PDB file of C-alpha atoms and ligand atoms in Angstrom:
ATOM      1  CA  MET A  69     108.813  86.888 118.922  1.00  0.00           C
ATOM      2  CA  ARG A  70     109.581  88.948 115.637  1.00  0.00           C
ATOM      3  CA  PRO A  71     106.784  91.754 114.796  1.00  0.00           C
ATOM      4  CA  PRO A  72     104.782  91.345 111.631  1.00  0.00           C
ATOM      5  CA  ARG A  73     106.329  92.786 108.667  1.00  0.00           C
ATOM      6  CA  THR A  74     104.917  95.594 106.859  1.00  0.00           C
ATOM      7  CA  ARG A  75     103.489  94.999 103.408  1.00  0.00           C
ATOM      8  CA  PRO A  76     104.352  98.093 101.157  1.00  0.00           C
ATOM      9  CA  GLU A  77     101.243  98.944  98.658  1.00  0.00           C
ATOM     10  CA  LEU A  78     103.489 100.603  96.179  1.00  0.00           C
ATOM     11  CA  ASP A  79     103.486 100.655  92.283  1.00  0.00           C
ATOM     12  CA  GLY A  80     104.698 102.787  89.666  1.00  0.00           C
ATOM     13  CA  VAL A  81     107.470 105.401  90.385  1.00  0.00           C
ATOM     14  CA  PRO A  82     106.632 105.007  94.133  1.00  0.00           C
ATOM     15  CA  GLU A  83     107.870 101.290  94.112  1.00  0.00           C
ATOM     16  CA  THR A  84     111.063 102.270  92.550  1.00  0.00           C
ATOM     17  CA  ALA A  85     111.939 103.598  96.022  1.00  0.00           C
ATOM     18  CA  LEU A  86     112.084  99.852  97.025  1.00  0.00           C
ATOM     19  CA  TRP A  87     114.529  98.671  94.141  1.00  0.00           C
ATOM     20  CA  THR A  88     117.290 101.488  95.632  1.00  0.00           C
ATOM     21  CA  LEU A  89     116.641 100.302  99.090  1.00  0.00           C
ATOM     22  CA  TYR A  90     117.219  96.988  98.267  1.00  0.00           C
ATOM     23  CA  MET A  91     120.223  97.708  96.132  1.00  0.00           C
ATOM     24  CA  ARG A  92     121.732  99.343  99.356  1.00  0.00           C
ATOM     25  CA  ALA A  93     120.715  96.676 101.774  1.00  0.00           C
ATOM     26  CA  TRP A  94     122.288  93.922  99.236  1.00  0.00           C
ATOM     27  CA  GLU A  95     125.597  95.880  98.969  1.00  0.00           C
ATOM     28  CA  ALA A  96     125.632  96.578 102.972  1.00  0.00           C
ATOM     29  CA  ARG A  97     125.265  93.059 103.478  1.00  0.00           C
ATOM     30  CA  ARG A  98     128.649  91.908 101.443  1.00  0.00           C
ATOM     31  CA  PRO A  99     131.683  91.575 103.470  1.00  0.00           C
ATOM     32  CA  ASP A 100     133.515  93.692 100.719  1.00  0.00           C
ATOM     33  CA  ARG A 101     130.733  96.557 101.174  1.00  0.00           C
ATOM     34  CA  LEU A 102     131.173  99.784  99.479  1.00  0.00           C
ATOM     35  CA  LEU A 103     128.338 101.141 101.797  1.00  0.00           C
ATOM     36  CA  ASP A 104     127.616 101.003 105.132  1.00  0.00           C
ATOM     37  CA  ASP A 105     124.012 100.803 105.650  1.00  0.00           C
ATOM     38  CA  PRO A 106     122.634  98.492 108.603  1.00  0.00           C
ATOM     39  CA  LYS A 107     119.504 100.527 108.933  1.00  0.00           C
ATOM     40  CA  ALA A 108     118.776  99.669 105.071  1.00  0.00           C
ATOM     41  CA  VAL A 109     119.362  95.911 105.960  1.00  0.00           C
ATOM     42  CA  GLU A 110     116.931  96.083 108.948  1.00  0.00           C
ATOM     43  CA  LEU A 111     114.231  98.109 106.724  1.00  0.00           C
ATOM     44  CA  VAL A 112     114.311  95.399 103.974  1.00  0.00           C
ATOM     45  CA  ASP A 113     114.127  92.532 106.726  1.00  0.00           C
ATOM     46  CA  ALA A 114     110.791  94.511 108.068  1.00  0.00           C
ATOM     47  CA  LEU A 115     109.194  94.308 104.568  1.00  0.00           C
ATOM     48  CA  ASP A 116     106.716  91.691 103.608  1.00  0.00           C
ATOM     49  CA  TYR A 117     107.400  92.040  99.544  1.00  0.00           C
ATOM     50  CA  PRO A 118     108.976  89.709  96.852  1.00  0.00           C
ATOM     51  CA  PHE A 119     112.118  91.751  96.351  1.00  0.00           C
ATOM     52  CA  GLN A 120     113.792  88.666  94.307  1.00  0.00           C
ATOM     53  CA  GLU A 121     110.826  88.527  92.066  1.00  0.00           C
ATOM     54  CA  ARG A 122     110.684  92.136  91.459  1.00  0.00           C
ATOM     55  CA  PHE A 123     114.614  93.330  91.198  1.00  0.00           C
ATOM     56  CA  GLY A 124     116.190  89.854  90.813  1.00  0.00           C
ATOM     57  CA  PRO A 125     119.814  88.932  92.122  1.00  0.00           C
ATOM     58  CA  ASP A 126     122.784  91.672  91.429  1.00  0.00           C
ATOM     59  CA  LYS A 127     123.057  91.254  87.692  1.00  0.00           C
ATOM     60  CA  TRP A 128     125.398  94.205  85.972  1.00  0.00           C
ATOM     61  CA  ASP A 129     126.655  94.913  89.283  1.00  0.00           C
ATOM     62  CA  SER A 130     123.646  97.433  89.956  1.00  0.00           C
ATOM     63  CA  THR A 131     124.437  97.181  93.698  1.00  0.00           C
ATOM     64  CA  VAL A 132     128.001  98.662  93.098  1.00  0.00           C
ATOM     65  CA  GLY A 133     126.205 101.574  91.208  1.00  0.00           C
ATOM     66  CA  GLU A 134     123.690 102.337  93.755  1.00  0.00           C
ATOM     67  CA  ALA A 135     126.221 102.010  96.427  1.00  0.00           C
ATOM     68  CA  ILE A 136     128.865 104.530  94.660  1.00  0.00           C
ATOM     69  CA  ARG A 137     126.157 107.056  93.709  1.00  0.00           C
ATOM     70  CA  THR A 138     124.803 107.061  97.233  1.00  0.00           C
ATOM     71  CA  ARG A 139     128.163 107.624  98.416  1.00  0.00           C
ATOM     72  CA  VAL A 140     128.533 110.627  96.407  1.00  0.00           C
ATOM     73  CA  PHE A 141     125.413 112.310  97.843  1.00  0.00           C
ATOM     74  CA  ASP A 142     126.425 111.427 101.130  1.00  0.00           C
ATOM     75  CA  ASP A 143     129.817 113.133 100.693  1.00  0.00           C
ATOM     76  CA  GLU A 144     127.911 116.176  99.605  1.00  0.00           C
ATOM     77  CA  VAL A 145     125.580 116.112 102.625  1.00  0.00           C
ATOM     78  CA  ARG A 146     128.474 115.628 104.874  1.00  0.00           C
ATOM     79  CA  ARG A 147     130.641 118.632 103.154  1.00  0.00           C
ATOM     80  CA  PHE A 148     127.601 121.075 103.618  1.00  0.00           C
ATOM     81  CA  LEU A 149     127.000 119.855 107.471  1.00  0.00           C
ATOM     82  CA  ARG A 150     130.925 120.844 108.124  1.00  0.00           C
ATOM     83  CA  ASP A 151     130.143 124.437 106.612  1.00  0.00           C
ATOM     84  CA  HIS A 152     126.714 124.448 108.101  1.00  0.00           C
ATOM     85  CA  PRO A 153     126.294 122.061 111.150  1.00  0.00           C
ATOM     86  CA  ASP A 154     122.744 123.546 112.213  1.00  0.00           C
ATOM     87  CA  GLY A 155     121.741 123.739 108.460  1.00  0.00           C
ATOM     88  CA  THR A 156     118.637 122.213 106.512  1.00  0.00           C
ATOM     89  CA  VAL A 157     118.911 119.115 103.901  1.00  0.00           C
ATOM     90  CA  VAL A 158     115.931 118.859 102.042  1.00  0.00           C
ATOM     91  CA  VAL A 159     115.915 115.577 100.200  1.00  0.00           C
ATOM     92  CA  LEU A 160     113.453 115.287  97.349  1.00  0.00           C
ATOM     93  CA  ALA A 161     111.816 112.024  96.743  1.00  0.00           C
ATOM     94  CA  GLU A 162     113.197 110.265  99.837  1.00  0.00           C
ATOM     95  CA  GLY A 163     111.735 107.306  99.398  1.00  0.00           C
ATOM     96  CA  LEU A 164     113.008 104.751 102.142  1.00  0.00           C
ATOM     97  CA  GLU A 165     116.580 106.245 101.881  1.00  0.00           C
ATOM     98  CA  THR A 166     118.276 105.759 105.252  1.00  0.00           C
ATOM     99  CA  GLN A 167     120.909 108.485 104.831  1.00  0.00           C
ATOM    100  CA  PHE A 168     119.891 110.472 107.626  1.00  0.00           C
ATOM    101  CA  TRP A 169     121.402 107.685 109.967  1.00  0.00           C
ATOM    102  CA  ARG A 170     124.491 107.488 107.607  1.00  0.00           C
ATOM    103  CA  VAL A 171     125.370 111.178 107.617  1.00  0.00           C
ATOM    104  CA  ASP A 172     123.577 113.067 110.928  1.00  0.00           C
ATOM    105  CA  ASN A 173     125.821 114.801 113.195  1.00  0.00           C
ATOM    106  CA  GLY A 174     123.242 115.476 115.645  1.00  0.00           C
ATOM    107  CA  ARG A 175     122.550 119.104 114.840  1.00  0.00           C
ATOM    108  CA  ALA A 176     120.921 119.113 111.106  1.00  0.00           C
ATOM    109  CA  ARG A 177     117.692 119.402 110.290  1.00  0.00           C
ATOM    110  CA  TRP A 178     116.270 116.989 108.035  1.00  0.00           C
ATOM    111  CA  VAL A 179     113.148 117.860 105.345  1.00  0.00           C
ATOM    112  CA  SER A 180     111.922 114.729 103.377  1.00  0.00           C
ATOM    113  CA  VAL A 181     109.545 115.267 100.537  1.00  0.00           C
ATOM    114  CA  ASP A 182     107.653 112.543  98.690  1.00  0.00           C
ATOM    115  CA  LEU A 183     104.357 111.377  97.623  1.00  0.00           C
ATOM    116  CA  ALA A 184     101.660 110.622  99.873  1.00  0.00           C
ATOM    117  CA  GLU A 185     101.683 106.973 100.007  1.00  0.00           C
ATOM    118  CA  VAL A 186     105.490 106.967 100.338  1.00  0.00           C
ATOM    119  CA  VAL A 187     105.593 108.974 103.059  1.00  0.00           C
ATOM    120  CA  GLY A 188     102.720 107.131 104.695  1.00  0.00           C
ATOM    121  CA  LEU A 189     105.113 104.152 104.498  1.00  0.00           C
ATOM    122  CA  ARG A 190     107.949 105.960 105.722  1.00  0.00           C
ATOM    123  CA  ARG A 191     105.925 107.241 108.711  1.00  0.00           C
ATOM    124  CA  ARG A 192     105.213 103.736 109.806  1.00  0.00           C
ATOM    125  CA  LEU A 193     108.764 102.397 109.359  1.00  0.00           C
ATOM    126  CA  LEU A 194     110.845 105.296 110.176  1.00  0.00           C
ATOM    127  CA  PRO A 195     109.397 107.643 112.466  1.00  0.00           C
ATOM    128  CA  GLU A 196     110.146 111.307 112.521  1.00  0.00           C
ATOM    129  CA  SER A 197     112.511 112.405 115.190  1.00  0.00           C
ATOM    130  CA  THR A 198     112.499 116.129 116.336  1.00  0.00           C
ATOM    131  CA  ARG A 199     114.884 117.225 113.590  1.00  0.00           C
ATOM    132  CA  GLN A 200     113.346 115.553 111.066  1.00  0.00           C
ATOM    133  CA  ARG A 201     110.009 116.327 109.081  1.00  0.00           C
ATOM    134  CA  LEU A 202     108.300 114.374 106.451  1.00  0.00           C
ATOM    135  CA  ILE A 203     106.085 116.417 103.792  1.00  0.00           C
ATOM    136  CA  ALA A 204     103.679 114.468 101.621  1.00  0.00           C
ATOM    137  CA  CYS A 205     104.057 116.570  98.513  1.00  0.00           C
ATOM    138  CA  SER A 206     104.922 116.442  94.983  1.00  0.00           C
ATOM    139  CA  ALA A 207     108.499 118.081  94.655  1.00  0.00           C
ATOM    140  CA  LEU A 208     106.690 120.278  91.747  1.00  0.00           C
ATOM    141  CA  ASP A 209     104.262 121.560  94.372  1.00  0.00           C
ATOM    142  CA  GLU A 210     105.830 124.654  95.575  1.00  0.00           C
ATOM    143  CA  ARG A 211     104.191 123.948  99.171  1.00  0.00           C
ATOM    144  CA  TRP A 212     107.205 122.273 100.579  1.00  0.00           C
ATOM    145  CA  MET A 213     109.101 125.060  99.823  1.00  0.00           C
ATOM    146  CA  ASP A 214     107.247 127.346 102.456  1.00  0.00           C
ATOM    147  CA  GLU A 215     108.054 124.810 105.194  1.00  0.00           C
ATOM    148  CA  VAL A 216     112.143 124.975 104.843  1.00  0.00           C
ATOM    149  CA  ASP A 217     113.881 127.128 107.273  1.00  0.00           C
ATOM    150  CA  ARG A 218     116.518 129.031 105.040  1.00  0.00           C
ATOM    151  CA  THR A 219     118.242 130.710 108.087  1.00  0.00           C
ATOM    152  CA  ARG A 220     121.077 128.281 108.540  1.00  0.00           C
ATOM    153  CA  GLY A 221     122.059 127.158 105.310  1.00  0.00           C
ATOM    154  CA  VAL A 222     119.726 124.822 102.791  1.00  0.00           C
ATOM    155  CA  LEU A 223     121.118 121.865 100.842  1.00  0.00           C
ATOM    156  CA  ILE A 224     118.487 120.315  98.442  1.00  0.00           C
ATOM    157  CA  THR A 225     118.826 116.885  96.815  1.00  0.00           C
ATOM    158  CA  ALA A 226     117.288 114.780  94.256  1.00  0.00           C
ATOM    159  CA  LYS A 227     118.430 111.274  93.815  1.00  0.00           C
ATOM    160  CA  GLY A 228     116.420 108.893  91.577  1.00  0.00           C
ATOM    161  CA  LEU A 229     113.949 111.469  90.789  1.00  0.00           C
ATOM    162  CA  LEU A 230     114.373 114.467  88.280  1.00  0.00           C
ATOM    163  CA  GLN A 231     114.209 111.759  85.548  1.00  0.00           C
ATOM    164  CA  TYR A 232     110.388 111.083  85.743  1.00  0.00           C
ATOM    165  CA  PHE A 233     109.748 114.736  85.174  1.00  0.00           C
ATOM    166  CA  ARG A 234     109.268 116.639  81.689  1.00  0.00           C
ATOM    167  CA  PRO A 235     112.333 118.646  80.667  1.00  0.00           C
ATOM    168  CA  THR A 236     110.408 121.996  81.165  1.00  0.00           C
ATOM    169  CA  GLU A 237     109.444 120.403  84.682  1.00  0.00           C
ATOM    170  CA  VAL A 238     112.809 119.869  85.666  1.00  0.00           C
ATOM    171  CA  HIS A 239     113.857 123.494  84.349  1.00  0.00           C
ATOM    172  CA  ARG A 240     111.023 125.068  86.568  1.00  0.00           C
ATOM    173  CA  LEU A 241     111.950 123.223  89.621  1.00  0.00           C
ATOM    174  CA  VAL A 242     115.357 124.343  89.083  1.00  0.00           C
ATOM    175  CA  ALA A 243     114.576 127.953  88.448  1.00  0.00           C
ATOM    176  CA  THR A 244     111.922 127.951  91.621  1.00  0.00           C
ATOM    177  CA  CYS A 245     114.853 126.574  94.013  1.00  0.00           C
ATOM    178  CA  ALA A 246     117.191 129.227  92.671  1.00  0.00           C
ATOM    179  CA  GLU A 247     114.712 131.768  93.470  1.00  0.00           C
ATOM    180  CA  ARG A 248     113.521 130.668  96.961  1.00  0.00           C
ATOM    181  CA  PHE A 249     116.492 129.554  98.233  1.00  0.00           C
ATOM    182  CA  PRO A 250     119.109 131.894  97.463  1.00  0.00           C
ATOM    183  CA  GLY A 251     122.877 130.746  98.586  1.00  0.00           C
ATOM    184  CA  ALA A 252     121.818 127.155  98.684  1.00  0.00           C
ATOM    185  CA  ALA A 253     122.879 124.329  96.761  1.00  0.00           C
ATOM    186  CA  MET A 254     121.108 121.590  94.951  1.00  0.00           C
ATOM    187  CA  VAL A 255     122.915 118.111  94.221  1.00  0.00           C
ATOM    188  CA  PHE A 256     120.912 116.050  91.468  1.00  0.00           C
ATOM    189  CA  GLU A 257     121.345 112.760  89.710  1.00  0.00           C
ATOM    190  CA  ALA A 258     120.277 112.216  85.786  1.00  0.00           C
ATOM    191  CA  PRO A 259     120.442 109.222  83.396  1.00  0.00           C
ATOM    192  CA  ALA A 260     122.324 110.192  80.179  1.00  0.00           C
ATOM    193  CA  ARG A 261     119.821 111.441  77.704  1.00  0.00           C
ATOM    194  CA  TRP A 262     120.656 108.140  75.761  1.00  0.00           C
ATOM    195  CA  LEU A 263     119.340 106.019  78.850  1.00  0.00           C
ATOM    196  CA  SER A 264     116.407 108.135  79.380  1.00  0.00           C
ATOM    197  CA  ALA A 265     115.612 107.694  75.813  1.00  0.00           C
ATOM    198  CA  LEU A 266     115.780 103.932  76.230  1.00  0.00           C
ATOM    199  CA  MET A 267     113.613 104.403  79.419  1.00  0.00           C
ATOM    200  CA  ALA A 268     111.069 106.406  77.654  1.00  0.00           C
ATOM    201  CA  ARG A 269     110.692 103.814  75.037  1.00  0.00           C
ATOM    202  CA  GLY A 270     109.908 101.142  77.576  1.00  0.00           C
ATOM    203  CA  ARG A 271     113.011  99.178  76.761  1.00  0.00           C
ATOM    204  CA  THR A 272     114.447  98.901  80.487  1.00  0.00           C
ATOM    205  CA  ARG A 273     113.664  96.253  82.685  1.00  0.00           C
ATOM    206  CA  THR A 274     115.080  95.299  86.422  1.00  0.00           C
ATOM    207  CA  PRO A 275     117.380  92.236  86.535  1.00  0.00           C
ATOM    208  CA  ALA A 276     114.059  89.985  87.297  1.00  0.00           C
ATOM    209  CA  GLY A 277     112.672  91.088  83.825  1.00  0.00           C
ATOM    210  CA  VAL A 278     110.117  93.502  85.460  1.00  0.00           C
ATOM    211  CA  PRO A 279     109.491  96.890  83.182  1.00  0.00           C
ATOM    212  CA  VAL A 280     111.079 100.034  84.772  1.00  0.00           C
ATOM    213  CA  PRO A 281     108.917 103.078  84.794  1.00  0.00           C
ATOM    214  CA  PRO A 282     109.676 105.613  81.929  1.00  0.00           C
ATOM    215  CA  ALA A 283     111.796 108.277  82.033  1.00  0.00           C
ATOM    216  CA  TYR A 284     111.380 111.819  80.360  1.00  0.00           C
ATOM    217  CA  TRP A 285     114.382 113.621  80.974  1.00  0.00           C
ATOM    218  CA  GLY A 286     118.110 112.846  80.887  1.00  0.00           C
ATOM    219  CA  MET A 287     121.603 114.719  80.731  1.00  0.00           C
ATOM    220  CA  ASP A 288     124.287 115.341  78.275  1.00  0.00           C
ATOM    221  CA  PRO A 289     126.476 118.388  77.888  1.00  0.00           C
ATOM    222  CA  LYS A 290     123.872 120.440  75.907  1.00  0.00           C
ATOM    223  CA  GLU A 291     121.344 119.937  78.686  1.00  0.00           C
ATOM    224  CA  ALA A 292     123.562 121.070  81.152  1.00  0.00           C
ATOM    225  CA  ARG A 293     124.224 124.017  79.361  1.00  0.00           C
ATOM    226  CA  ARG A 294     120.302 124.667  79.395  1.00  0.00           C
ATOM    227  CA  LEU A 295     119.969 123.678  82.843  1.00  0.00           C
ATOM    228  CA  ARG A 296     122.591 126.122  83.834  1.00  0.00           C
ATOM    229  CA  ALA A 297     120.528 128.912  82.023  1.00  0.00           C
ATOM    230  CA  ALA A 298     117.081 128.091  83.554  1.00  0.00           C
ATOM    231  CA  HIS A 299     117.836 130.965  86.049  1.00  0.00           C
ATOM    232  CA  PRO A 300     120.105 133.873  86.351  1.00  0.00           C
ATOM    233  CA  GLY A 301     120.592 132.895  90.197  1.00  0.00           C
ATOM    234  CA  ILE A 302     122.232 130.014  89.083  1.00  0.00           C
ATOM    235  CA  VAL A 303     125.954 130.627  89.442  1.00  0.00           C
ATOM    236  CA  GLU A 304     127.690 127.265  89.414  1.00  0.00           C
ATOM    237  CA  LEU A 305     126.952 123.767  87.716  1.00  0.00           C
ATOM    238  CA  VAL A 306     129.582 121.013  88.700  1.00  0.00           C
ATOM    239  CA  ASP A 307     129.719 117.584  87.406  1.00  0.00           C
ATOM    240  CA  LEU A 308     130.613 115.488  90.344  1.00  0.00           C
ATOM    241  CA  PRO A 309     133.026 112.326  89.587  1.00  0.00           C
ATOM    242  CA  LEU A 310     131.543 109.049  90.738  1.00  0.00           C
ATOM    243  CA  PRO A 311     134.369 107.075  92.948  1.00  0.00           C
ATOM    244  CA  ALA A 312     135.571 103.601  91.410  1.00  0.00           C
ATOM    245  CA  GLY A 313     133.532 100.634  92.277  1.00  0.00           C
ATOM    246  CA  ARG A 314     134.358  96.863  91.982  1.00  0.00           C
ATOM    247  CA  GLY A 315     133.875  94.578  88.923  1.00  0.00           C
ATOM    248  CA  ARG A 316     134.147  95.215  85.161  1.00  0.00           C
ATOM    249  CA  ILE A 317     131.869  98.051  84.738  1.00  0.00           C
ATOM    250  CA  TYR A 318     132.341 100.100  87.798  1.00  0.00           C
ATOM    251  CA  GLY A 319     135.724  99.279  88.749  1.00  0.00           C
ATOM    252  CA  ARG A 320     136.950  99.576  85.272  1.00  0.00           C
ATOM    253  CA  ARG A 321     134.768 100.626  82.357  1.00  0.00           C
ATOM    254  CA  LEU A 322     133.272 103.658  83.884  1.00  0.00           C
ATOM    255  CA  PRO A 323     136.532 104.874  85.552  1.00  0.00           C
ATOM    256  CA  TRP A 324     138.163 104.835  81.827  1.00  0.00           C
ATOM    257  CA  MET A 325     134.823 106.717  80.457  1.00  0.00           C
ATOM    258  CA  ALA A 326     135.236 109.319  82.990  1.00  0.00           C
ATOM    259  CA  ARG A 327     138.587 110.259  82.478  1.00  0.00           C
ATOM    260  CA  THR A 328     138.726 109.729  78.618  1.00  0.00           C
ATOM    261  CA  PRO A 329     137.647 113.141  76.838  1.00  0.00           C
ATOM    262  CA  VAL A 330     134.394 113.182  74.393  1.00  0.00           C
ATOM    263  CA  VAL A 331     133.742 109.532  75.675  1.00  0.00           C
ATOM    264  CA  ARG A 332     132.773 110.888  79.435  1.00  0.00           C
ATOM    265  CA  ASN A 333     130.087 112.832  77.924  1.00  0.00           C
ATOM    266  CA  TRP A 334     128.221 109.010  77.144  1.00  0.00           C
ATOM    267  CA  LYS A 335     128.419 108.093  80.654  1.00  0.00           C
ATOM    268  CA  PRO A 336     125.113 106.505  81.702  1.00  0.00           C
ATOM    269  CA  VAL A 337     124.685 108.796  84.759  1.00  0.00           C
ATOM    270  CA  TRP A 338     125.700 112.149  85.938  1.00  0.00           C
ATOM    271  CA  ILE A 339     125.276 113.619  89.514  1.00  0.00           C
ATOM    272  CA  MET A 340     125.626 117.480  89.322  1.00  0.00           C
ATOM    273  CA  ARG A 341     125.781 120.215  91.859  1.00  0.00           C
ATOM    274  CA  LEU A 342     124.149 123.431  91.018  1.00  0.00           C
ATOM    275  CA  ARG A 343     124.876 126.458  93.256  1.00  0.00           C
ATOM    276  CA  PHE A 344     122.346 129.580  93.703  1.00  0.00           C
ATOM    277  CA  GLY A 345     123.803 132.992  94.215  1.00  0.00           C
ATOM    278  CA  ASP A 346     123.063 134.866  97.441  1.00  0.00           C
ATOM    279  CA  GLY A 347     122.943 138.222  95.471  1.00  0.00           C
ATOM    280  CA  SER A 348     126.118 139.185  97.781  1.00  0.00           C
ATOM    281  CA  GLY A 349     128.475 139.659  94.655  1.00  0.00           C
ATOM    282  CA  THR A 350     131.105 136.793  95.811  1.00  0.00           C
ATOM    283  CA  ASP A 351     129.649 134.242  93.780  1.00  0.00           C
ATOM    284  CA  PRO A 352     132.384 132.291  91.700  1.00  0.00           C
ATOM    285  CA  ALA A 353     132.527 133.473  88.115  1.00  0.00           C
ATOM    286  CA  ARG A 354     129.758 132.227  85.814  1.00  0.00           C
ATOM    287  CA  ASN A 355     131.375 128.852  84.242  1.00  0.00           C
ATOM    288  CA  PRO A 356     128.934 126.397  82.809  1.00  0.00           C
ATOM    289  CA  SER A 357     130.516 122.713  83.228  1.00  0.00           C
ATOM    290  CA  GLY A 358     129.626 119.938  80.932  1.00  0.00           C
TER     291      GLY A 358
HETATM  292  C1  SAM B 484     113.917 105.855  92.338  1.00  0.00           C
HETATM  293  S1  SAM B 484     112.967 106.002  93.909  1.00  0.00           S
HETATM  294  C2  SAM B 484     114.623 107.070  94.456  1.00  0.00           C
HETATM  295  C3  SAM B 484     114.230 106.955  96.066  1.00  0.00           C
HETATM  296  C4  SAM B 484     115.463 107.560  96.966  1.00  0.00           C
HETATM  297  N1  SAM B 484     115.832 109.025  96.477  1.00  0.00           N
HETATM  298  C5  SAM B 484     116.584 106.705  96.701  1.00  0.00           C
HETATM  299  O1  SAM B 484     117.797 107.104  96.303  1.00  0.00           O
HETATM  300  O2  SAM B 484     116.312 105.515  97.257  1.00  0.00           O
HETATM  301  C6  SAM B 484     111.872 107.547  93.297  1.00  0.00           C
HETATM  302  C7  SAM B 484     111.262 107.949  94.413  1.00  0.00           C
HETATM  303  O3  SAM B 484     110.806 109.298  93.642  1.00  0.00           O
HETATM  304  C8  SAM B 484     109.477 109.563  94.122  1.00  0.00           C
HETATM  305  N2  SAM B 484     108.648 110.712  93.420  1.00  0.00           N
HETATM  306  C9  SAM B 484     108.312 110.207  92.371  1.00  0.00           C
HETATM  307  N3  SAM B 484     107.339 111.546  91.803  1.00  0.00           N
HETATM  308  C10 SAM B 484     107.507 112.280  92.718  1.00  0.00           C
HETATM  309  C11 SAM B 484     107.384 113.576  93.020  1.00  0.00           C
HETATM  310  N4  SAM B 484     106.536 114.343  92.171  1.00  0.00           N
HETATM  311  N5  SAM B 484     107.416 114.503  93.979  1.00  0.00           N
HETATM  312  C12 SAM B 484     108.103 113.425  95.191  1.00  0.00           C
HETATM  313  N6  SAM B 484     108.740 112.242  94.993  1.00  0.00           N
HETATM  314  C13 SAM B 484     108.274 111.550  93.846  1.00  0.00           C
HETATM  315  C14 SAM B 484     108.714 108.026  94.575  1.00  0.00           C
HETATM  316  O4  SAM B 484     107.758 108.118  95.144  1.00  0.00           O
HETATM  317  C15 SAM B 484     109.814 107.363  94.809  1.00  0.00           C
HETATM  318  O5  SAM B 484     110.293 107.717  96.075  1.00  0.00           O
END
């Protein structure tokens, strides 16, 4: 007999973790999938939740967007683990991401940070293994930083999180990471400033018409320069390209935007990598991007 399905009692920003999970699972079920993620499919099937009613069908190729953004993060984690096979990956706002199962090398240490209600649900659905650690704590609370082993390399990621913070909070978080994790890197995602302005006004909806929580922070070249200057320990800020996806938006329009000067600054989503100097003097030249 099938075990009873779990009802996630989430709302507000924590509920958006179900949306991104649903998009990855939707994409992973397709024969022409851009992301392999059987664990996400398993999770969606284990939940008692009206996914269709809340998030609707795949209008606007949103699952393609989620899949290719996820692939950029996966590639960054794999790259880090090639250089630091026993390193620590800290995933801020991990939600119900199943990235560990996509990229694990059998040696990495994994620290997942999210709000208590999400960590409680994750613990029930995806119990920790010996190399995984779940911390119920806001990403803005420095307590999680005390729990991270810095001896074998650290990569911090933040996908789908920073837009919910105020600009001063984002700058403070990045500056504190630079201070506390010299030599580490941080990969994050940000909506464009024009998109976060629409989200701040409550103008965005899921394809099912359900309002999306407001966003307060977004990226453009000016903001990239501000973020780069948030701490003297930041030695690099790189704009990571999205791979081409499928369909009109992700297969054609966004790849065209990405290669077109000026227009590229209007892309809807940015994924960037920050590097924090280790004080050894071997850091690359200070070279703001954006
Ligand atoms: C859009 S979901 C992204 C989840 C996951 N990163 C993904 O891509 O599927 C937003 C996540 O941010 C988490 N979150 C919101 N505020 C947070 C905070 N202050 N600290 C840590 N996590 C937070 C939510 O609980 C939720 O899991």
